Short mmCIF file of C-alpha atoms and ligand atoms in Angstrom, two decimals:
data_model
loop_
_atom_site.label_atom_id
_atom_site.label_comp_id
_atom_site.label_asym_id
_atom_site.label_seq_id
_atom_site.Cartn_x
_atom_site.Cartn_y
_atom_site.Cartn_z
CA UNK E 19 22.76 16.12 -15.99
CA UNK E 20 23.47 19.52 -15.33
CA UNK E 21 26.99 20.23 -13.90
CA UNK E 22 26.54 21.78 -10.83
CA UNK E 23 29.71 21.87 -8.04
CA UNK E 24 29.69 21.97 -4.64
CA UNK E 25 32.67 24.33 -3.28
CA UNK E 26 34.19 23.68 0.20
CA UNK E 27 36.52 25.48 2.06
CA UNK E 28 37.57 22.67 4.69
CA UNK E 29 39.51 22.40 7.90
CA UNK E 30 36.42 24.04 10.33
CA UNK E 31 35.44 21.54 12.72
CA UNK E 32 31.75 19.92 12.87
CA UNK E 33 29.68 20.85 15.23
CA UNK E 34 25.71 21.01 16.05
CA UNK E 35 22.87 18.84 15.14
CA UNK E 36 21.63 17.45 12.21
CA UNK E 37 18.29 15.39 11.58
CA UNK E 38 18.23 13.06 9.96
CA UNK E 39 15.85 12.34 6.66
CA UNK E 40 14.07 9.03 5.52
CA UNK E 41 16.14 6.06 4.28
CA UNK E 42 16.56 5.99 0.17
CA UNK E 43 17.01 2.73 0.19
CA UNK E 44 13.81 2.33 2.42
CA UNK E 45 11.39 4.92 -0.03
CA UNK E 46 12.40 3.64 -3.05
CA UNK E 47 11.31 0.18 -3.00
CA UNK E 48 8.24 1.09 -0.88
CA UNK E 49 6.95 3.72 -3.63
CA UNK E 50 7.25 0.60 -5.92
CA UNK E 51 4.93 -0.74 -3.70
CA UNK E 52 2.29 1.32 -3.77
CA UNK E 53 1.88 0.17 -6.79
CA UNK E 54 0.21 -2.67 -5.56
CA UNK E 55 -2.59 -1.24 -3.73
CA UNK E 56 -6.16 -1.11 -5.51
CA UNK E 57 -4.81 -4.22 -7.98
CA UNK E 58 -7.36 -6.34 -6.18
CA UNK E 59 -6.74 -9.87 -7.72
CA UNK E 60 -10.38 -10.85 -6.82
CA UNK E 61 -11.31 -7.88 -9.39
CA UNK E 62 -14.31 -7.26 -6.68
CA UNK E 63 -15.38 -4.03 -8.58
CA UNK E 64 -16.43 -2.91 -4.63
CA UNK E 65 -12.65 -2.08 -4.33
CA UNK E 66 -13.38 1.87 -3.45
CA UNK E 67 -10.28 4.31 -5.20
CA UNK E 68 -9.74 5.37 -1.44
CA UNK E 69 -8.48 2.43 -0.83
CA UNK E 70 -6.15 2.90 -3.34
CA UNK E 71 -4.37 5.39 -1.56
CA UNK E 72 -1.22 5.63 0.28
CA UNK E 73 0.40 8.32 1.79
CA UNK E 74 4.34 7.46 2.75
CA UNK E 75 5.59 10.42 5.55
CA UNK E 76 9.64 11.20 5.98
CA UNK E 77 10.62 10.39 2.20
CA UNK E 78 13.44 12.11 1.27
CA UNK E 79 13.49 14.85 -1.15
CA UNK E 80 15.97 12.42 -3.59
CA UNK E 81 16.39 12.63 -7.30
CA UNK E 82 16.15 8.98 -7.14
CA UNK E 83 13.08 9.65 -5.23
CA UNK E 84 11.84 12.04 -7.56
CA UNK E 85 12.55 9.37 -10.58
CA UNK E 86 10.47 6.79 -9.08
CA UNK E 87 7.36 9.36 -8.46
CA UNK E 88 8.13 9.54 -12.52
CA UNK E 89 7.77 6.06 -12.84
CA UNK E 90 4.52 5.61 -11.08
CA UNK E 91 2.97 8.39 -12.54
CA UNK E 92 3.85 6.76 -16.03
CA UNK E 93 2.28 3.43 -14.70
CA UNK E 94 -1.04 5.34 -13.92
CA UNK E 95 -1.22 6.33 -10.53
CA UNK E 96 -1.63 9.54 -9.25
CA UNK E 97 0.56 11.14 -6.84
CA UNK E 98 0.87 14.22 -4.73
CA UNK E 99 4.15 15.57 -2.95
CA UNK E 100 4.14 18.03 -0.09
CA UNK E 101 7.61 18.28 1.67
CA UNK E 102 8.48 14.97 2.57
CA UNK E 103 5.02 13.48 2.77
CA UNK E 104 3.72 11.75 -0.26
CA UNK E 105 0.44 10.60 -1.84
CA UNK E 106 0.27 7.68 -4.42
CA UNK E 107 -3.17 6.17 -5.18
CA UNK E 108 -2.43 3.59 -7.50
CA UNK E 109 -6.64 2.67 -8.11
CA UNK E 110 -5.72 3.36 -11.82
CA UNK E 111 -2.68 2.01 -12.49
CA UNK E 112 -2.31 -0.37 -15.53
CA UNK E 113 0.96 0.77 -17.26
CA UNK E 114 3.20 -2.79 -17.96
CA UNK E 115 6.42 -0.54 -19.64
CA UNK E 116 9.01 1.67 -18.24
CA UNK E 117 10.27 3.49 -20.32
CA UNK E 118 14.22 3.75 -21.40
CA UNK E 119 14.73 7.03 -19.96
CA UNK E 120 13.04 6.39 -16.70
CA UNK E 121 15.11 3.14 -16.62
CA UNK E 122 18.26 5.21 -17.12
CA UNK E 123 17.52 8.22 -14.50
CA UNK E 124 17.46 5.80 -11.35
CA UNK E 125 19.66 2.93 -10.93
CA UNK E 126 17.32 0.80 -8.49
CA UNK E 127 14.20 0.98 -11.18
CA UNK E 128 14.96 -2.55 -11.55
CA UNK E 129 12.99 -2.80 -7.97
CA UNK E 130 9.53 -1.76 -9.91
CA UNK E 131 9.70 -5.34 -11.85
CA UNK E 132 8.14 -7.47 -9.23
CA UNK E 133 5.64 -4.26 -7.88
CA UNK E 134 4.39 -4.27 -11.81
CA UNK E 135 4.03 -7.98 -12.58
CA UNK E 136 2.41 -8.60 -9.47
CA UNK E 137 0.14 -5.83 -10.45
CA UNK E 138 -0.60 -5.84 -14.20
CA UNK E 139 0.84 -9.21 -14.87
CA UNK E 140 3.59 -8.52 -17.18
CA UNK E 141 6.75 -5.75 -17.58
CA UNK E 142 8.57 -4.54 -20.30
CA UNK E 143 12.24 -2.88 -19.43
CA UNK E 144 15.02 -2.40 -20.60
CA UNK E 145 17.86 -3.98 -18.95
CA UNK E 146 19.35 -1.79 -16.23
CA UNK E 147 22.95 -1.02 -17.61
CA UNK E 148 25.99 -1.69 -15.76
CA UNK E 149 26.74 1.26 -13.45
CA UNK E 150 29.50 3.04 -11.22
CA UNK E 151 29.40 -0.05 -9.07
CA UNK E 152 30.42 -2.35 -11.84
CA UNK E 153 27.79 -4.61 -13.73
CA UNK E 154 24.64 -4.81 -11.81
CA UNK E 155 23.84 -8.22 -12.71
CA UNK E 156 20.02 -9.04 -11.55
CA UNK E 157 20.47 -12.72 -12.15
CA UNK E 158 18.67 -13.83 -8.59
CA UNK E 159 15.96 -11.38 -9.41
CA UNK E 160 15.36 -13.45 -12.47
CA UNK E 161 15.89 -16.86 -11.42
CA UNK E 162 13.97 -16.40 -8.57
CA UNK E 163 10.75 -14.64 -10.59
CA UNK E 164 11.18 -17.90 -12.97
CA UNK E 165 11.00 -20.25 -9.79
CA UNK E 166 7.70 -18.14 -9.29
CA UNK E 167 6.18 -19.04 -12.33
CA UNK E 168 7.04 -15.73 -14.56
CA UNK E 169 8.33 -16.39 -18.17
CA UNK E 170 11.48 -13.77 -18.70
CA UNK E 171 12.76 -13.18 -22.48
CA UNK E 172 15.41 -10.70 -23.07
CA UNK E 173 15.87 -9.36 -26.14
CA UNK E 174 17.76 -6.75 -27.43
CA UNK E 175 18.40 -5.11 -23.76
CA UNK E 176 14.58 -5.63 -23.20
CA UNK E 177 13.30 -7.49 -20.47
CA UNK E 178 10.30 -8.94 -20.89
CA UNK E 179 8.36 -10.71 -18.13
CA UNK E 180 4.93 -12.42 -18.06
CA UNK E 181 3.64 -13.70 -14.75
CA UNK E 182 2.33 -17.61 -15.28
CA UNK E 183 0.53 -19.82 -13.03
CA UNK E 184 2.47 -19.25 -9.55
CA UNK E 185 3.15 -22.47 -7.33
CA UNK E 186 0.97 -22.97 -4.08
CA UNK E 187 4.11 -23.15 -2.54
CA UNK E 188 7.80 -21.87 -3.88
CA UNK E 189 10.64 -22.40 -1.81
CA UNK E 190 13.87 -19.89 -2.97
CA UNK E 191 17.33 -19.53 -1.92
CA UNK E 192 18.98 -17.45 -3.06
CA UNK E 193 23.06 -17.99 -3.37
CA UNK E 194 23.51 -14.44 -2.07
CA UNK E 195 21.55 -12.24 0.48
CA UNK E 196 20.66 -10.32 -2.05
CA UNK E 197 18.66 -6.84 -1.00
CA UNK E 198 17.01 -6.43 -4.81
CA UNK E 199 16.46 -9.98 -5.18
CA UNK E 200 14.59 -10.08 -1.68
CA UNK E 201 12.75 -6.89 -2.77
CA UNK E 202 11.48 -8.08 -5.95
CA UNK E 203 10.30 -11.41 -4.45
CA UNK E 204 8.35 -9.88 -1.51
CA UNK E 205 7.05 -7.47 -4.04
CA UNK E 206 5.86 -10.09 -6.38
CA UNK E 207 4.42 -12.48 -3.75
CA UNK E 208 2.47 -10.22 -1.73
CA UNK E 209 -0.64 -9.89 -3.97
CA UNK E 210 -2.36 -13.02 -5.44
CA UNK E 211 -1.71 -16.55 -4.03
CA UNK E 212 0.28 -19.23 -2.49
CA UNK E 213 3.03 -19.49 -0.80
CA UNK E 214 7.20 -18.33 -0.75
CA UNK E 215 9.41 -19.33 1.29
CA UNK E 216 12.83 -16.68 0.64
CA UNK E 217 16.34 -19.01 2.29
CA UNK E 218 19.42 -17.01 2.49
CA UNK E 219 17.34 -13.78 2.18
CA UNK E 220 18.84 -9.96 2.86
CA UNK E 221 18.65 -8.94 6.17
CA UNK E 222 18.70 -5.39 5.98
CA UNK E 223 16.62 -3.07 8.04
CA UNK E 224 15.27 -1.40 4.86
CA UNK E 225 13.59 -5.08 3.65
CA UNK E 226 12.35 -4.99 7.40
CA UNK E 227 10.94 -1.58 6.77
CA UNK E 228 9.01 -3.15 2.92
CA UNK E 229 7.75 -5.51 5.09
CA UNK E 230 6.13 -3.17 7.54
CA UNK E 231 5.02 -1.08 5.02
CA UNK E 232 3.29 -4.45 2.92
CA UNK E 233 1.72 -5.68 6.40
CA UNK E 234 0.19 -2.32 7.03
CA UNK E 235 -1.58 -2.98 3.30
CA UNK E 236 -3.03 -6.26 4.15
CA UNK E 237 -0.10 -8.82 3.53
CA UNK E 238 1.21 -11.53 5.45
CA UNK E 239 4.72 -11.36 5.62
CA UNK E 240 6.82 -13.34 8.78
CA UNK E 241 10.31 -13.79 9.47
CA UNK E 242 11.85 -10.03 8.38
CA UNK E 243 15.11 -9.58 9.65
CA UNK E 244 15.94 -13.07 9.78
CA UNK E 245 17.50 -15.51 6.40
CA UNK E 246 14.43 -16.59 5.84
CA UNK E 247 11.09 -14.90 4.89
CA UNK E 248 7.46 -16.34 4.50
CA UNK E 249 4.79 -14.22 2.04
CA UNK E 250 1.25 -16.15 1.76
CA UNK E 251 -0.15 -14.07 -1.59
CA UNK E 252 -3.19 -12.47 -0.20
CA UNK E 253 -6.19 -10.93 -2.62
CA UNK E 254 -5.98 -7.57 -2.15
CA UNK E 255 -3.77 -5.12 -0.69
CA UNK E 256 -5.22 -1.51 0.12
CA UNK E 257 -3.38 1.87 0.81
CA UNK E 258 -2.23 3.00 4.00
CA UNK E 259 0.02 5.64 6.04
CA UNK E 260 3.35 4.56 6.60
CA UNK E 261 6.58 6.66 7.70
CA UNK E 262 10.48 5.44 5.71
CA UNK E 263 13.15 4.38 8.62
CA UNK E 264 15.63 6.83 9.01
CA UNK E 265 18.72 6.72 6.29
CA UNK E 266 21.35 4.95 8.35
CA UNK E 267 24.21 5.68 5.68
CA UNK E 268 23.15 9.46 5.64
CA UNK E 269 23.58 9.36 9.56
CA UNK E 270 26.95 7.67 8.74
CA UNK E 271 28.53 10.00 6.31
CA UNK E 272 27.96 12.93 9.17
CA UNK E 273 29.90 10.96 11.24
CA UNK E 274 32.51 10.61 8.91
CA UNK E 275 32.31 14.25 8.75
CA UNK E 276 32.66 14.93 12.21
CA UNK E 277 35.54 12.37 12.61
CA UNK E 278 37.58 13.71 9.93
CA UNK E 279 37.23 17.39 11.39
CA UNK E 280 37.81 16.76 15.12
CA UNK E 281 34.28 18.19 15.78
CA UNK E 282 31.20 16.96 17.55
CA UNK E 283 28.07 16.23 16.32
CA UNK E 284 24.04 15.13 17.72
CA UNK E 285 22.05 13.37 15.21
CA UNK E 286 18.48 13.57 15.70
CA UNK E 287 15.83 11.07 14.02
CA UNK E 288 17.89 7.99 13.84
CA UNK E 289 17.63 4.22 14.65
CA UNK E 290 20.86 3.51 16.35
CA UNK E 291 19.84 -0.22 16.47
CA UNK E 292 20.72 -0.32 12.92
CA UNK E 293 23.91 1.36 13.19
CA UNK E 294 25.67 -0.58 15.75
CA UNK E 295 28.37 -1.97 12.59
CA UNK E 296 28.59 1.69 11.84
CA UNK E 297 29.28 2.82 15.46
CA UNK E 298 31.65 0.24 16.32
CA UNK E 299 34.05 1.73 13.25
CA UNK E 300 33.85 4.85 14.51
CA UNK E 301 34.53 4.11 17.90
CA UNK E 302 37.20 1.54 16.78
CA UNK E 303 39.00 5.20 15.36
CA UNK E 304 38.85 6.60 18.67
CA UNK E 305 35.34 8.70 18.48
CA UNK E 306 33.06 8.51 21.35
CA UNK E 307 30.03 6.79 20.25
CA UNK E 308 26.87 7.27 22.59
CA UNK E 309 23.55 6.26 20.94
CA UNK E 310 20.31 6.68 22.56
CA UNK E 311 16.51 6.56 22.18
CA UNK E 312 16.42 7.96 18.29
CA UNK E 313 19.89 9.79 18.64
CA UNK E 314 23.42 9.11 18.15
CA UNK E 315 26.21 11.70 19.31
CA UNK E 316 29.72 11.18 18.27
CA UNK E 317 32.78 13.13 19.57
CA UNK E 318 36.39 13.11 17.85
CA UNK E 319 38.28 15.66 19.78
CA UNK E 320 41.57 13.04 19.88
CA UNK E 321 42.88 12.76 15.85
CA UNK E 322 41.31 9.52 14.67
CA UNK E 323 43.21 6.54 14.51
CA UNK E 324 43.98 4.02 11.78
CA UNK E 325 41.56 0.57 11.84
CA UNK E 326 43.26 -2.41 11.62
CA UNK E 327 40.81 -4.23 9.16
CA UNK E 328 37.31 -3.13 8.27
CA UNK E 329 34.97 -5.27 6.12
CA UNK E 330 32.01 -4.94 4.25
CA UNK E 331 29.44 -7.75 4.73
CA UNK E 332 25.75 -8.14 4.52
CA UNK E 333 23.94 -7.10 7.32
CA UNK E 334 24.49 -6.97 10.23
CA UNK E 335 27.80 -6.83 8.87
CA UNK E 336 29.59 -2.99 8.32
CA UNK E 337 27.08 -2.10 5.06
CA UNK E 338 29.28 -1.39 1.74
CA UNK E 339 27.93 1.97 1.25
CA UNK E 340 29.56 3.04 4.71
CA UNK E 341 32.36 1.85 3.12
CA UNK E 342 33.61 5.02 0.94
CA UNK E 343 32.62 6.69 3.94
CA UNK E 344 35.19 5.22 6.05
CA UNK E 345 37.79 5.13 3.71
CA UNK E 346 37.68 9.31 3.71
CA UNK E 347 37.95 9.18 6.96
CA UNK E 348 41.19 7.41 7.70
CA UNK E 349 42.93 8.68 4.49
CA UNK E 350 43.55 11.31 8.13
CA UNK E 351 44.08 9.07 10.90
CA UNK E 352 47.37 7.85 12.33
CA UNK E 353 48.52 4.56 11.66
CA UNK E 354 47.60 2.30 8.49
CA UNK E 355 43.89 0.98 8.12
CA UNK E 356 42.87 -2.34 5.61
CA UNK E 357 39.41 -2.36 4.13
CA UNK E 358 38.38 -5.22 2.23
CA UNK E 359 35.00 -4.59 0.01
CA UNK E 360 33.34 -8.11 0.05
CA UNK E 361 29.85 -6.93 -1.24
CA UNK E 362 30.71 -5.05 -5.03
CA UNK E 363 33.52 -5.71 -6.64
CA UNK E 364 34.31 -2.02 -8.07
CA UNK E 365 34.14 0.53 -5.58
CA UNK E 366 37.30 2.00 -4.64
CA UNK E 367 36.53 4.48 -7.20
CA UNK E 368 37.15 7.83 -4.92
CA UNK E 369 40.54 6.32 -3.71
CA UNK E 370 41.77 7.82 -7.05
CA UNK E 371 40.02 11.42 -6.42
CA UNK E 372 41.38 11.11 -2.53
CA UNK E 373 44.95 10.67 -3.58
CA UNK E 374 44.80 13.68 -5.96
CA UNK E 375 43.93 15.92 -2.28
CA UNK E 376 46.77 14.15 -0.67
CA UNK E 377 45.75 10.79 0.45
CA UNK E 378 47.57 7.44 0.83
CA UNK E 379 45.80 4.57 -0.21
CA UNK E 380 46.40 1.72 -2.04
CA UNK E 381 43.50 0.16 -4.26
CA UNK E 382 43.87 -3.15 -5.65
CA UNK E 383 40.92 -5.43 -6.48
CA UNK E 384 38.57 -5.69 -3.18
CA UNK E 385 41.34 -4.42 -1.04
CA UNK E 386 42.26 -1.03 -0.40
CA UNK E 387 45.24 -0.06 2.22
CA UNK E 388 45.26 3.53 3.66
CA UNK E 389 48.39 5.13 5.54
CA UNK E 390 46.91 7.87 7.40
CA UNK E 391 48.22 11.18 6.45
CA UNK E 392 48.22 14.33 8.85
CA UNK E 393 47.12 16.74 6.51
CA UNK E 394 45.07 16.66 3.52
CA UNK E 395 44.94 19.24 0.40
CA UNK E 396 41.88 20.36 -1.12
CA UNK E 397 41.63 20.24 -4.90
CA UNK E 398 39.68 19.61 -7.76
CA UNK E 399 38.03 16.10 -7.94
CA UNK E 400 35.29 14.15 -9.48
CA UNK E 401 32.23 12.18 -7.96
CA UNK E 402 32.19 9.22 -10.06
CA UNK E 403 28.89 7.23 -8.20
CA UNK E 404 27.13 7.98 -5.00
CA UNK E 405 29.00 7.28 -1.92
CA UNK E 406 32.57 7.80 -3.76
CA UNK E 407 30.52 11.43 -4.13
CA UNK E 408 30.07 11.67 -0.40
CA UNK E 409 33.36 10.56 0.47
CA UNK E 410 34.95 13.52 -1.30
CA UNK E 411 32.70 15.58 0.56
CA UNK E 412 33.64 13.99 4.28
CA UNK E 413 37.45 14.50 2.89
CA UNK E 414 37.03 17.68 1.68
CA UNK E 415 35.41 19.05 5.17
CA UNK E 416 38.64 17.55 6.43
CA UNK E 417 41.15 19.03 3.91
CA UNK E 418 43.24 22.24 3.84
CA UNK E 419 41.97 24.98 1.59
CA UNK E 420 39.41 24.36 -1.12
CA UNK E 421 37.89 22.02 -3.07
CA UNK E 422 35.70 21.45 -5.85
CA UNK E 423 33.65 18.69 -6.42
CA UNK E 424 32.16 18.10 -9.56
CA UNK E 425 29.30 15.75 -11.21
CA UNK E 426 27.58 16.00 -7.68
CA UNK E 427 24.47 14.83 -9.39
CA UNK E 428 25.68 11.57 -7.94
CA UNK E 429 25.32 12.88 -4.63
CA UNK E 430 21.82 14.43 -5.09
CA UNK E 431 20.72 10.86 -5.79
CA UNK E 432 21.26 9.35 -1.94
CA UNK E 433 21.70 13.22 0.03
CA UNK E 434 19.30 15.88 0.19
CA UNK E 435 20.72 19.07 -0.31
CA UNK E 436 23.62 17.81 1.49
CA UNK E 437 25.20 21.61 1.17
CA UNK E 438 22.82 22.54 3.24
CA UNK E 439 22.89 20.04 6.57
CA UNK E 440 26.88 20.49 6.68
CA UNK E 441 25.96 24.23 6.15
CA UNK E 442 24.05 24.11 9.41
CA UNK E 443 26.87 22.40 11.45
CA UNK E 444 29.32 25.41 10.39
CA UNK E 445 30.76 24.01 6.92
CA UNK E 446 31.84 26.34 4.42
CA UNK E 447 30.07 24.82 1.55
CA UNK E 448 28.40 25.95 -1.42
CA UNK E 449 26.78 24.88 -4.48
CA UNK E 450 27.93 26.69 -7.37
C1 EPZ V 5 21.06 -2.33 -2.58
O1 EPZ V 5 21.54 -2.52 -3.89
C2 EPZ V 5 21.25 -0.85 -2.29
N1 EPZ V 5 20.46 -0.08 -3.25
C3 EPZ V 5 22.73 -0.49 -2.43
O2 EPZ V 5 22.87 0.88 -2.08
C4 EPZ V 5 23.53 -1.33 -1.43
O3 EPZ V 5 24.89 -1.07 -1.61
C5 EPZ V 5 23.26 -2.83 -1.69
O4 EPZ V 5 21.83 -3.07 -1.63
C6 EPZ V 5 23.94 -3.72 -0.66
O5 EPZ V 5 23.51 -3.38 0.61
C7 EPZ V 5 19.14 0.08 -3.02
O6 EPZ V 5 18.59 -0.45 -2.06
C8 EPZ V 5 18.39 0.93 -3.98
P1 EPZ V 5 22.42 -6.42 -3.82
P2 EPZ V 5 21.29 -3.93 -4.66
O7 EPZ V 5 21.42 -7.02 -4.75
O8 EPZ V 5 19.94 -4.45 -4.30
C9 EPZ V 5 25.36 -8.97 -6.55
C10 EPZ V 5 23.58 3.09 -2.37
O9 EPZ V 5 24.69 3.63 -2.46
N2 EPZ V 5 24.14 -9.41 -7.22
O10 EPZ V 5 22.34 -6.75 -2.37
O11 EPZ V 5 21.65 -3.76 -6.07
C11 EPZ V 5 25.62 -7.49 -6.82
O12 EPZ V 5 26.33 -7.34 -8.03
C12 EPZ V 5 23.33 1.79 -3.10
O13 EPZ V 5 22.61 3.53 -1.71
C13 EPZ V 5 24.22 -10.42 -8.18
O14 EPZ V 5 25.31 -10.92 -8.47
O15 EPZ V 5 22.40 -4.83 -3.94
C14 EPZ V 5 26.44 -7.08 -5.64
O16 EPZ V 5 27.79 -7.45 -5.88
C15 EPZ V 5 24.57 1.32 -3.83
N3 EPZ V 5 23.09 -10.83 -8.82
C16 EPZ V 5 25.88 -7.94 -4.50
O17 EPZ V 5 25.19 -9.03 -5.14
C17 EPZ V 5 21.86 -10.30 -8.52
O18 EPZ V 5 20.85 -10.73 -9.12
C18 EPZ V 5 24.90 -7.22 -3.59
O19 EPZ V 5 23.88 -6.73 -4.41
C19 EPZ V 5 21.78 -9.29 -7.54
C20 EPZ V 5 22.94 -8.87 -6.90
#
């Protein structure tokens, strides 16, 4: 990865507007399925290409993004990319591997397993490596493919999956609300037949936003949003135009940002109904929180104050990757804040980074407790995943003199050009 650093001069307040861009977590598994479109299981030769087609409006220019345009395009479909519309037509697609390297370059590939089986019929992967986050297990996603009739080997790292005879009627529950898991089950059960009933399934907007996407093809998909969702198989699925949800952890980590620097800030292009865990943080450190229509504006011109105890829970609990977020945040509030991490079981890992710019926090297992300091120091740090990436970023913009972040390939994964929105709201950042 190359080793680009972002440079930031903090301790200027945030102020303006910022739109916001198309949910990663959203694009992502949709792209995987486009995949699906054009695999019509009746093999009814009359299936025209142009109905192969989809075009997917507001996605994000990600490098995760960009890795999963790679992956289609190695599966056979063609795809164009202007701004943030993009084309897939998938009529061609027969490709049953990805490849190691794709596998490596985006975490989430693990979300294309159900989109090619229920395709092609059968996927070859390797298995996704434990990350930043601590292992990634994907032992639901398996389990749950198995219940569906697929036959799994894994050997040597390689996953191997071949899709069987599927039940008329499979009825899954899964031991946690898993968001991949629920991905990789809607994604598999949409084309072809019978029945699945999903128990104890994620609730978060972005499976909401699959499922919109999926209907708009032809599937029949009920209960999104709720614990438990029903996919009748259908025999085709075709293309169509569909526009991501707005990235609701984006929108969060400008908050964070404006919280941290006493500033102000309008976000345009966001679904506040998804936020409301998100808001009530904020608010709970003394910001004024006023969402409306497809805005949110937040105010900290009081210094922030400590939060007694946030945790992370599924949704519509506070999300874990607002988590980091937050943490940044109070490292300058007054008073001491407890945040337990209830969702992955490694991800205090820019309390370390924080403390080197001044911060108070103790880190121990899925508890981290953070005195509020009145001044932070800016200094040299390290994004070690994602949102531990934008958390440096939200303290930095709060910190004293400068900082420099390195390995912000991390953050290029989940942010788009995130230099440049906290340039517009009168950051002094750069990318060096
Ligand atoms: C999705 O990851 C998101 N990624 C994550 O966002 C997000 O933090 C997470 O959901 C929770 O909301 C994408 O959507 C691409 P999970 P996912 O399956 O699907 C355990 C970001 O920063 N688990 O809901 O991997 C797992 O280890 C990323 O944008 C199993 O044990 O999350 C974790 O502890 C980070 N076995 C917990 O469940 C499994 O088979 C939640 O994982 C699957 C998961």
């Amino acid at each position: 990865m190359e080793s680009s650093r972002l440079l930031i001069d903090g301790g200027r307040k945030i102020e303006g507007e910022i739109r916001v861009h198309g949910a990663k977590n959203s694009v992502l598994p949709i792209l995987a399925a486009t995949l699906l479109c054009g695999g019509a299981k009746s093999g009814n030769a009359g299936f025209s290409r142009t109905c192969a087609a989809s075009t997917v409006h507001n996605c994000p220019g990600l490098s995760d993004a960009f890795a999963a345009m790679r992956i289609l395009r190695s599966l056979g479909c063609e795809i164009s990319h202007e701004g943030s519309t993009v084309t897939v037509n998938s009529a061609d697609a027969d490709g049953d591997i990805i490849s190691d390297g794709l596998m490596h370059e985006m975490r989430s590939s693990i979300v294309f397993l159900g989109a090619i089986l229920g395709r092609v019929g059968r996927c070859r992967l390797s298995f996704p490596g434990g990350c930043e986050l601590g292992p990634r297990p994907i032992d639901l996603h398996l389990e749950a493919l198995r219940r569906l009739g697929v036959r799994i080997t894994i050997d040597h790292g390689i996953l191997d999956c071949t899709a069987g005879v599927r039940p008329t009627c499979a009825d899954i529950t899964l031991s946690l609300p898993s968001v991949g898991a629920t991905e990789n089950i809607m994604l598999y059960s949409a084309l072809g037949s019978g029945e699945t009933v999903i128990r104890n399934a994620a609730r978060e907007p972005e499976i909401a936003d699959l499922a919109g996407y999926l209907i708009k093809c032809g599937a029949e998909i009920s209960g999104q949003g709720t614990s438990t969702l029903v996919i009748n198989g259908v025999p085709e699925l075709h293309g169509c135009e569909y526009s991501v949800m707005p990235d609701r952890i984006e929108a969060a980590t400008y908050m964070g940002a404006a919280a941290i620097t006493g500033g102000e800030l309008m976000l345009t292009g966001v679904r506040p109904q998804d936020m409301y865990s998100c808001m009530s943080v904020f608010s709970e450190m003394g910001c004024g929180v006023y969402p409306y229509d497809d805005k949110v504006f937040i105010s900290a011109r009081k210094p922030i104050t400590a939060v007694r105890t946030v945790r992370t829970m599924p949704y519509p609990g506070f999300p874990t990757d607002c988590q980091p977020i937050v943490l940044a945040a109070l490292c300058k509030s007054q008073g001491t804040s407890v945040i337990v991490e209830n969702i992955f079981e490694n991800r205090f890992m820019a309390a370390p980074e924080l403390r080197r710019m001044g911060a108070n926090i103790k880190a121990e297992g899925k508890v981290a407790v953070i005195e509020g300091v009145k001044k932070l120091c800016g200094a040299p740090v390290r994004a070690y995943d994602l949102r531990a990436g934008a958390a440096l970023v939200v303290a930095a913009l709060g910190a004293e003199g400068q900082t420099e972040i390195s390995d912000i390939h991390y953050i290029d994964r989940g942010y788009e050009s995130i230099e440049t929105a906290f340039s517009s709201v009168g950051a002094d950042i750069k990318r060096i």
